[in-house]
Every structure is written in structure tokens, then in C-alpha cells.
Short mmCIF file of C-alpha atoms in Angstrom, two decimals:
data_model
loop_
_atom_site.label_atom_id
_atom_site.label_comp_id
_atom_site.label_asym_id
_atom_site.label_seq_id
_atom_site.Cartn_x
_atom_site.Cartn_y
_atom_site.Cartn_z
CA MET A 1 9.27 39.92 -63.69
CA THR A 2 13.22 39.35 -66.55
CA TYR A 3 15.25 36.91 -66.29
CA LYS A 4 18.47 37.83 -67.95
CA VAL A 5 19.14 34.08 -68.79
CA ILE A 6 22.43 33.09 -70.47
CA MET A 7 21.29 28.83 -72.50
CA ASP A 8 24.14 26.71 -72.75
CA THR A 9 22.59 23.53 -75.03
CA ASP A 10 23.14 21.07 -77.19
CA PRO A 11 20.64 20.74 -79.83
CA GLY A 12 18.50 18.56 -80.15
CA ILE A 13 14.70 17.94 -80.38
CA ASP A 14 13.73 18.12 -76.59
CA ASP A 15 17.15 21.96 -76.75
CA ALA A 16 15.59 22.96 -79.45
CA ALA A 17 11.87 23.22 -77.90
CA ALA A 18 13.75 24.57 -74.72
CA LEU A 19 15.42 27.31 -77.19
CA SER A 20 11.52 28.25 -78.48
CA MET A 21 10.27 29.89 -74.70
CA ALA A 22 13.27 31.31 -74.07
CA LEU A 23 14.07 33.09 -77.35
CA ASN A 24 9.48 33.92 -77.36
CA ASP A 25 8.71 34.71 -73.53
CA PRO A 26 8.67 37.91 -73.00
CA GLN A 27 9.76 37.28 -69.64
CA ILE A 28 12.83 35.52 -71.15
CA ASP A 29 15.92 38.76 -71.83
CA LEU A 30 18.20 35.70 -73.39
CA GLN A 31 21.28 37.10 -73.70
CA LEU A 32 23.65 34.72 -75.09
CA ILE A 33 23.88 30.81 -76.34
CA THR A 34 26.25 28.35 -76.21
CA ALA A 35 27.56 25.20 -77.94
CA VAL A 36 28.66 22.41 -77.09
CA ALA A 37 28.47 19.16 -78.13
CA GLY A 38 26.59 16.64 -77.08
CA ASN A 39 23.30 15.28 -78.08
CA VAL A 40 25.94 16.07 -81.92
CA THR A 41 28.92 17.07 -82.82
CA VAL A 42 29.72 20.48 -82.10
CA ASP A 43 29.81 22.50 -85.15
CA LYS A 44 26.54 20.58 -85.89
CA THR A 45 25.22 21.83 -82.40
CA THR A 46 25.87 25.72 -83.19
CA LYS A 47 24.43 25.56 -86.96
CA ASN A 48 21.29 23.88 -84.68
CA ALA A 49 21.40 26.15 -81.60
CA LEU A 50 21.75 29.07 -85.57
CA THR A 51 18.53 27.42 -87.16
CA ILE A 52 16.05 28.31 -83.95
CA ASP A 53 17.67 31.53 -83.75
CA ASN A 54 16.92 32.24 -87.32
CA PHE A 55 13.65 30.21 -87.09
CA TYR A 56 12.09 33.06 -84.79
CA GLY A 57 13.92 35.84 -87.08
CA LYS A 58 16.04 36.43 -83.34
CA HIS A 59 19.57 37.54 -83.20
CA VAL A 60 20.27 36.90 -80.14
CA PRO A 61 24.21 35.66 -80.61
CA VAL A 62 25.50 31.93 -80.97
CA ALA A 63 29.10 30.90 -79.72
CA GLY A 64 30.72 27.88 -80.36
CA GLY A 65 31.92 25.90 -77.41
CA ALA A 66 33.81 22.09 -76.31
CA LYS A 67 34.39 19.56 -78.91
CA THR A 68 34.66 17.28 -77.21
CA PRO A 69 34.59 16.45 -73.76
CA LEU A 70 36.68 17.14 -70.89
CA ILE A 71 38.69 13.59 -70.51
CA LYS A 72 35.95 10.77 -71.11
CA GLU A 73 35.55 10.11 -74.65
CA PHE A 74 33.12 11.72 -76.71
CA GLU A 75 29.55 9.33 -77.69
CA ASP A 76 26.47 11.69 -78.72
CA ALA A 77 23.33 10.97 -79.03
CA ALA A 78 21.44 10.82 -82.94
CA ARG A 79 20.46 7.21 -82.09
CA ILE A 80 17.61 9.51 -80.83
CA HIS A 81 18.15 12.96 -82.33
CA GLY A 82 18.56 12.44 -86.23
CA ALA A 83 22.10 12.57 -86.99
CA SER A 84 21.59 16.73 -88.23
CA GLY A 85 20.51 16.37 -84.28
CA MET A 86 16.85 17.55 -85.14
CA ALA A 87 15.60 15.60 -87.57
CA GLY A 88 12.10 16.05 -88.57
CA TYR A 89 12.34 19.12 -90.24
CA ASP A 90 13.59 20.44 -93.17
CA PHE A 91 14.53 23.98 -91.59
CA PRO A 92 15.79 27.39 -93.77
CA GLU A 93 19.68 27.65 -94.10
CA PRO A 94 20.28 30.07 -91.19
CA THR A 95 20.91 33.57 -92.03
CA ASP A 96 23.97 34.06 -89.05
CA LYS A 97 27.27 32.67 -88.43
CA ALA A 98 28.25 32.06 -85.01
CA ILE A 99 30.18 34.78 -83.45
CA ASP A 100 34.14 35.01 -83.75
CA LYS A 101 33.80 33.56 -79.82
CA SER A 102 34.87 30.73 -78.35
CA ALA A 103 31.53 29.58 -76.30
CA VAL A 104 34.36 30.35 -72.48
CA GLU A 105 34.71 33.50 -74.12
CA ALA A 106 32.08 35.37 -74.69
CA LEU A 107 30.27 32.85 -71.20
CA HIS A 108 33.02 35.72 -69.29
CA ASP A 109 33.44 38.64 -71.96
CA ALA A 110 28.28 38.39 -71.23
CA ILE A 111 28.57 37.43 -67.62
CA MET A 112 30.72 39.94 -66.54
CA ALA A 113 29.45 42.32 -69.15
CA SER A 114 25.65 42.31 -67.05
CA ASP A 115 24.45 44.51 -64.81
CA GLU A 116 22.36 41.92 -63.38
CA LYS A 117 22.65 38.32 -62.52
CA ILE A 118 22.90 36.10 -65.14
CA VAL A 119 20.74 33.09 -64.51
CA LEU A 120 23.09 29.98 -66.07
CA VAL A 121 20.94 27.07 -68.77
CA PRO A 122 22.72 24.22 -69.39
CA THR A 123 20.74 21.85 -71.64
CA GLY A 124 23.57 19.70 -72.99
CA SER A 125 26.58 18.61 -71.22
CA TYR A 126 28.62 21.40 -68.50
CA THR A 127 31.88 21.12 -71.04
CA ASN A 128 31.95 24.93 -71.67
CA ILE A 129 30.67 25.69 -67.98
CA ALA A 130 33.25 23.38 -66.71
CA LEU A 131 36.21 25.75 -68.25
CA LEU A 132 34.27 28.45 -67.35
CA PHE A 133 35.18 27.97 -64.26
CA ILE A 134 38.49 26.58 -64.69
CA GLN A 135 39.84 29.28 -66.86
CA TYR A 136 37.55 32.39 -64.67
CA PRO A 137 36.73 31.37 -61.73
CA GLU A 138 35.71 35.61 -60.96
CA VAL A 139 32.24 34.77 -63.59
CA LYS A 140 31.13 32.22 -59.74
CA ASP A 141 29.64 35.93 -58.19
CA HIS A 142 27.67 37.35 -60.88
CA ILE A 143 25.64 34.12 -61.90
CA GLU A 144 22.31 34.06 -60.33
CA LYS A 145 21.52 29.56 -60.52
CA ILE A 146 22.04 27.39 -62.56
CA ILE A 147 19.07 26.01 -63.41
CA ALA A 148 20.83 22.64 -65.33
CA MET A 149 19.01 19.73 -66.50
CA GLY A 150 21.18 16.60 -65.81
CA GLY A 151 21.26 13.69 -63.61
CA SER A 152 18.16 11.65 -61.84
CA LEU A 153 18.47 10.24 -57.65
CA GLY A 154 18.33 6.81 -58.78
CA HIS A 155 18.15 6.11 -62.29
CA GLY A 156 19.65 6.72 -65.62
CA ASN A 157 18.96 6.57 -70.00
CA MET A 158 23.24 5.97 -70.54
CA THR A 159 23.79 2.98 -68.45
CA SER A 160 21.05 2.06 -65.71
CA ALA A 161 23.20 5.38 -62.89
CA ALA A 162 23.98 7.83 -65.49
CA GLU A 163 21.97 10.83 -66.94
CA PHE A 164 23.12 11.25 -70.70
CA ASN A 165 23.80 14.78 -69.84
CA VAL A 166 25.83 14.03 -66.78
CA PHE A 167 27.72 10.83 -68.39
CA THR A 168 28.74 12.77 -72.42
CA ASP A 169 30.51 14.58 -69.20
CA PRO A 170 31.04 13.30 -66.40
CA HIS A 171 34.39 15.16 -65.13
CA ALA A 172 32.96 18.37 -65.87
CA ALA A 173 29.79 18.12 -63.70
CA LYS A 174 32.11 17.46 -60.29
CA ILE A 175 33.45 21.16 -61.10
CA MET A 176 29.76 22.30 -61.68
CA TYR A 177 28.22 20.82 -59.17
CA ASP A 178 32.07 21.45 -56.14
CA SER A 179 31.24 24.95 -57.91
CA GLY A 180 29.83 26.61 -54.86
CA VAL A 181 27.26 28.76 -57.49
CA PRO A 182 23.95 27.29 -55.97
CA ILE A 183 22.22 24.62 -58.77
CA VAL A 184 18.87 23.50 -59.75
CA MET A 185 18.42 19.90 -60.82
CA VAL A 186 16.58 19.43 -63.35
CA GLY A 187 16.64 15.89 -63.75
CA LEU A 188 15.22 12.44 -65.28
CA ASP A 189 13.10 12.25 -61.55
CA VAL A 190 11.11 14.86 -62.67
CA THR A 191 11.83 15.59 -66.58
CA MET A 192 10.05 11.69 -67.13
CA LYS A 193 6.76 12.27 -65.36
CA ALA A 194 6.90 15.28 -67.45
CA LEU A 195 6.01 14.18 -70.46
CA ILE A 196 4.22 15.27 -73.32
CA THR A 197 0.53 14.47 -74.93
CA ASP A 198 -0.33 13.02 -77.60
CA GLU A 199 -3.29 15.37 -76.40
CA THR A 200 -0.78 18.16 -76.08
CA LEU A 201 1.12 17.45 -79.75
CA GLU A 202 -2.08 17.93 -81.86
CA THR A 203 -3.09 21.02 -80.38
CA ILE A 204 0.57 22.69 -80.58
CA ASP A 205 -0.15 21.36 -84.68
CA LYS A 206 -2.41 23.86 -85.44
CA PHE A 207 -0.27 27.07 -84.13
CA GLY A 208 0.73 28.51 -87.12
CA ARG A 209 4.30 27.59 -88.26
CA ALA A 210 6.33 26.99 -85.32
CA GLY A 211 3.37 24.96 -84.03
CA HIS A 212 4.39 22.65 -86.77
CA MET A 213 7.78 22.63 -86.31
CA LEU A 214 7.31 22.02 -82.80
CA HIS A 215 5.03 19.15 -82.97
CA GLU A 216 7.64 17.70 -85.72
CA ILE A 217 10.71 17.01 -84.43
CA ILE A 218 8.81 15.94 -80.61
CA SER A 219 6.47 12.94 -82.89
CA HIS A 220 10.13 12.63 -84.40
CA ASP A 221 11.82 12.50 -81.09
CA PHE A 222 11.75 7.86 -79.31
CA ASP A 223 11.65 9.13 -76.34
CA HIS A 224 8.40 8.17 -76.21
CA ASN A 225 6.30 5.80 -74.53
CA GLU A 226 2.14 5.20 -74.15
CA ASN A 227 2.23 7.99 -72.60
CA GLY A 228 3.86 10.31 -73.54
CA THR A 229 6.99 11.87 -74.92
CA ALA A 230 10.41 12.88 -73.13
CA VAL A 231 11.02 16.72 -73.96
CA HIS A 232 13.17 17.54 -70.40
CA ASP A 233 14.52 20.25 -71.61
CA ALA A 234 11.31 22.55 -71.98
CA ASN A 235 11.80 21.73 -68.41
CA THR A 236 14.17 23.99 -67.59
CA ILE A 237 12.18 26.88 -69.06
CA PHE A 238 8.92 25.95 -66.64
CA TYR A 239 11.10 25.64 -64.09
CA LEU A 240 12.77 28.74 -64.01
CA LEU A 241 9.25 30.80 -64.90
CA HIS A 242 6.84 28.22 -61.93
CA PRO A 243 9.15 27.45 -59.82
CA GLU A 244 4.95 25.90 -57.98
CA ALA A 245 5.66 23.14 -60.72
CA TYR A 246 8.24 21.56 -58.92
CA THR A 247 8.64 19.98 -55.15
CA THR A 248 12.19 20.09 -54.48
CA LYS A 249 15.07 19.08 -51.44
CA ASP A 250 18.11 20.35 -50.79
CA TYR A 251 20.45 17.98 -51.09
CA TRP A 252 24.07 17.79 -51.49
CA VAL A 253 25.11 15.28 -54.62
CA ASP A 254 28.39 14.15 -55.25
CA VAL A 255 29.29 12.90 -59.70
CA VAL A 256 30.65 9.73 -60.25
CA THR A 257 33.73 10.33 -62.83
CA ASP A 258 34.42 6.38 -63.08
CA GLY A 259 33.91 2.71 -62.70
CA PRO A 260 30.56 1.25 -63.61
CA ALA A 261 28.50 3.69 -62.61
CA ASN A 262 30.27 6.33 -64.38
CA GLY A 263 28.16 9.72 -64.25
CA GLU A 264 26.45 8.55 -62.15
CA THR A 265 24.77 11.65 -59.85
CA VAL A 266 24.46 9.92 -55.45
CA ALA A 267 22.10 12.25 -53.35
CA ASP A 268 23.22 12.36 -50.03
CA VAL A 269 19.98 12.09 -48.11
CA ARG A 270 20.31 10.96 -44.98
CA GLY A 271 22.67 13.73 -44.58
CA ALA A 272 25.65 11.86 -43.37
CA TYR A 273 28.52 12.79 -45.22
CA HIS A 274 29.00 16.86 -45.71
CA ASP A 275 28.67 18.08 -42.40
CA GLY A 276 25.20 19.04 -43.34
CA LYS A 277 26.30 20.96 -46.08
CA THR A 278 23.98 21.13 -49.13
CA ASN A 279 25.06 22.19 -52.79
CA ALA A 280 21.70 21.53 -54.93
CA SER A 281 17.84 21.96 -55.18
CA VAL A 282 16.78 18.69 -56.75
CA CYS A 283 13.33 18.70 -58.79
CA VAL A 284 11.58 15.81 -57.12
CA ASP A 285 8.25 15.91 -58.30
CA VAL A 286 6.18 17.99 -60.97
CA ASP A 287 2.92 19.07 -62.04
CA ALA A 288 2.52 17.25 -64.89
CA ALA A 289 -0.30 18.73 -66.01
CA ALA A 290 0.70 22.28 -65.41
CA PHE A 291 4.02 21.76 -67.36
CA ASN A 292 1.64 20.28 -70.47
CA LYS A 293 -1.26 23.53 -70.14
CA TRP A 294 1.78 25.64 -70.02
CA PHE A 295 3.64 24.57 -73.25
CA ILE A 296 0.60 24.83 -75.06
CA ASP A 297 0.22 28.48 -73.64
CA GLU A 298 4.11 29.48 -74.65
CA VAL A 299 3.01 27.94 -78.53
CA LYS A 300 0.44 29.32 -78.97
CA ASN A 301 1.70 32.68 -77.95
CA PHE A 302 4.61 32.65 -80.05
CA LYS A 303 4.32 35.04 -82.58
CA ASP A 304 5.09 33.50 -86.72
#
């Protein structure tokens, strides 16, 4: 089975890993890459998306998007990903340029032109998606589902409550979760379990230029503990291809947009507040060994 996919992203080390999988896996027909401000500013995330695209000799269209969140002040994560967003490897300059469309226009045109429904995979803040749904609500019927990295059921990595992607633009996250489009939430509940082990890193380093590049940037990621490194965004692609590796629960997920819990994703775990309705399938557990095996197999099969 082949999936028609659009990635909305803010590369970012873990975004670069997710893009690597999406660009190279034969089951994925990547239609478009859109960039958003998040890990670093949007000029850098756009360049980084082009860089990864061209690194593999691909020419998937890339469009730059939102420079700032809808309302909240922008706060990046350069402390984790480095000033460029993809520290740790000396990439050649990309040869392609971003297309002459905004991310919202490019998303609209690609979704509406597709002969089958699109799987939308956001791995950064959701600003572009919120703007798309505001300006072109008709696209919702043409999206099969959204597989979104972000959120959590009880702990954050920006505050004790909020995960980074949702914290970056909580108002956009609320618009996305209230959109009615089927959503899979791939949050910290699983991405902090599916760590890339040091053994996996040493293994992929043997797999040519691409394996070495991924080894270098992931090794530079400071989201690391004694069990391995969190490559959060790659979980979206693993879920797309292997949903059986995840345990999910259906909840209504609300997004807090102000106060000390700004950016928190709150699941109605008792089904008490939304008349039994749900708006997201939330990943709550993952087969971490299968994730590592898949990661190794994917990189091993990349064409240098």
C-alpha cells in the first residue's frame, strides 16, 4: 500500500529523521513539504527542509510558511537543535529553492489536486494547518487523517504541563483538534519510550552517507538520557507504516491556551465532558524494540 503524504515540519534534528524516512520509504508518496517556525525560525526550517530533500537527491516541492504563532510570542528550541536547527553535520547547500507559494496556498492546492485523500503529518507547531483550515475549510474533507507529533497526557518538555509543538502555538493546536479531521496524537507518552539506543546509532553509522549523517545529527541532540535519544518526529512515520506497534486510546483532547498550563493537552479520560465524543486517537504505548529495528532497516535500505 502507498500513502499520499504531506509533511508540515520545522527541521530540527528529529524532523530531519522523519523526513528521511518519508523521502525514502517506497510505501510513501511524499507530495509536498511545508515549513513552519518552531525549532528555529521559518527561514531556517525552510532551508533545512530543502537541505534534507536535496541530500537524498529528491525534488519534492518545499514551501515556506508561518513566521510566528497565531497569537503567542515565538520561542524556538535552538538550545536543543543548534543555531541552524540541524547541528552536527556539514550539509551541502541545497540546490533547489522554495516554490513561489505560501505554505497555506501550497497545502490547499496539493490537497485539492490529489486523486485520493492525503495523510497530513505535522511534526512542528500547527500554525500552517490552523491557517489552512481557517482560509480553506473545504480541504478538511480531502484529508484522510492527521498524524501529529505533539502533546502528552500528563507531562511536558517545555513546562511541566506542555509539550513543545503545542506550546509553540496552542491556539493553532486548538483549531486543529477542533477541526473534525481524524487525528492521531503521537505525543511524549510514546516518543519518550521509543528512544533510539546508542547501539542503534552505532549500527546506522555503518550504512553509508545517510546513516552517517543521521548518526551525527542525532548524536548532537541533547534530548538524551541513559536509555537513548528521543527522535520524537520519526514516530509519526513509524505509526503510519506500523500502527500495530502502538497502543492507542480514543479521547476528546482539549488544548489550554492561557495561564500557567498554556499549551497543555487535556484528555477527557472519564468521558465526562463531551457527551462521549472523541476527537483524537492518542498513542499511549509503543513497542520500542520494534521502533529501533524499523529505524535500522529503513536506513539500511536508503539509496546513497
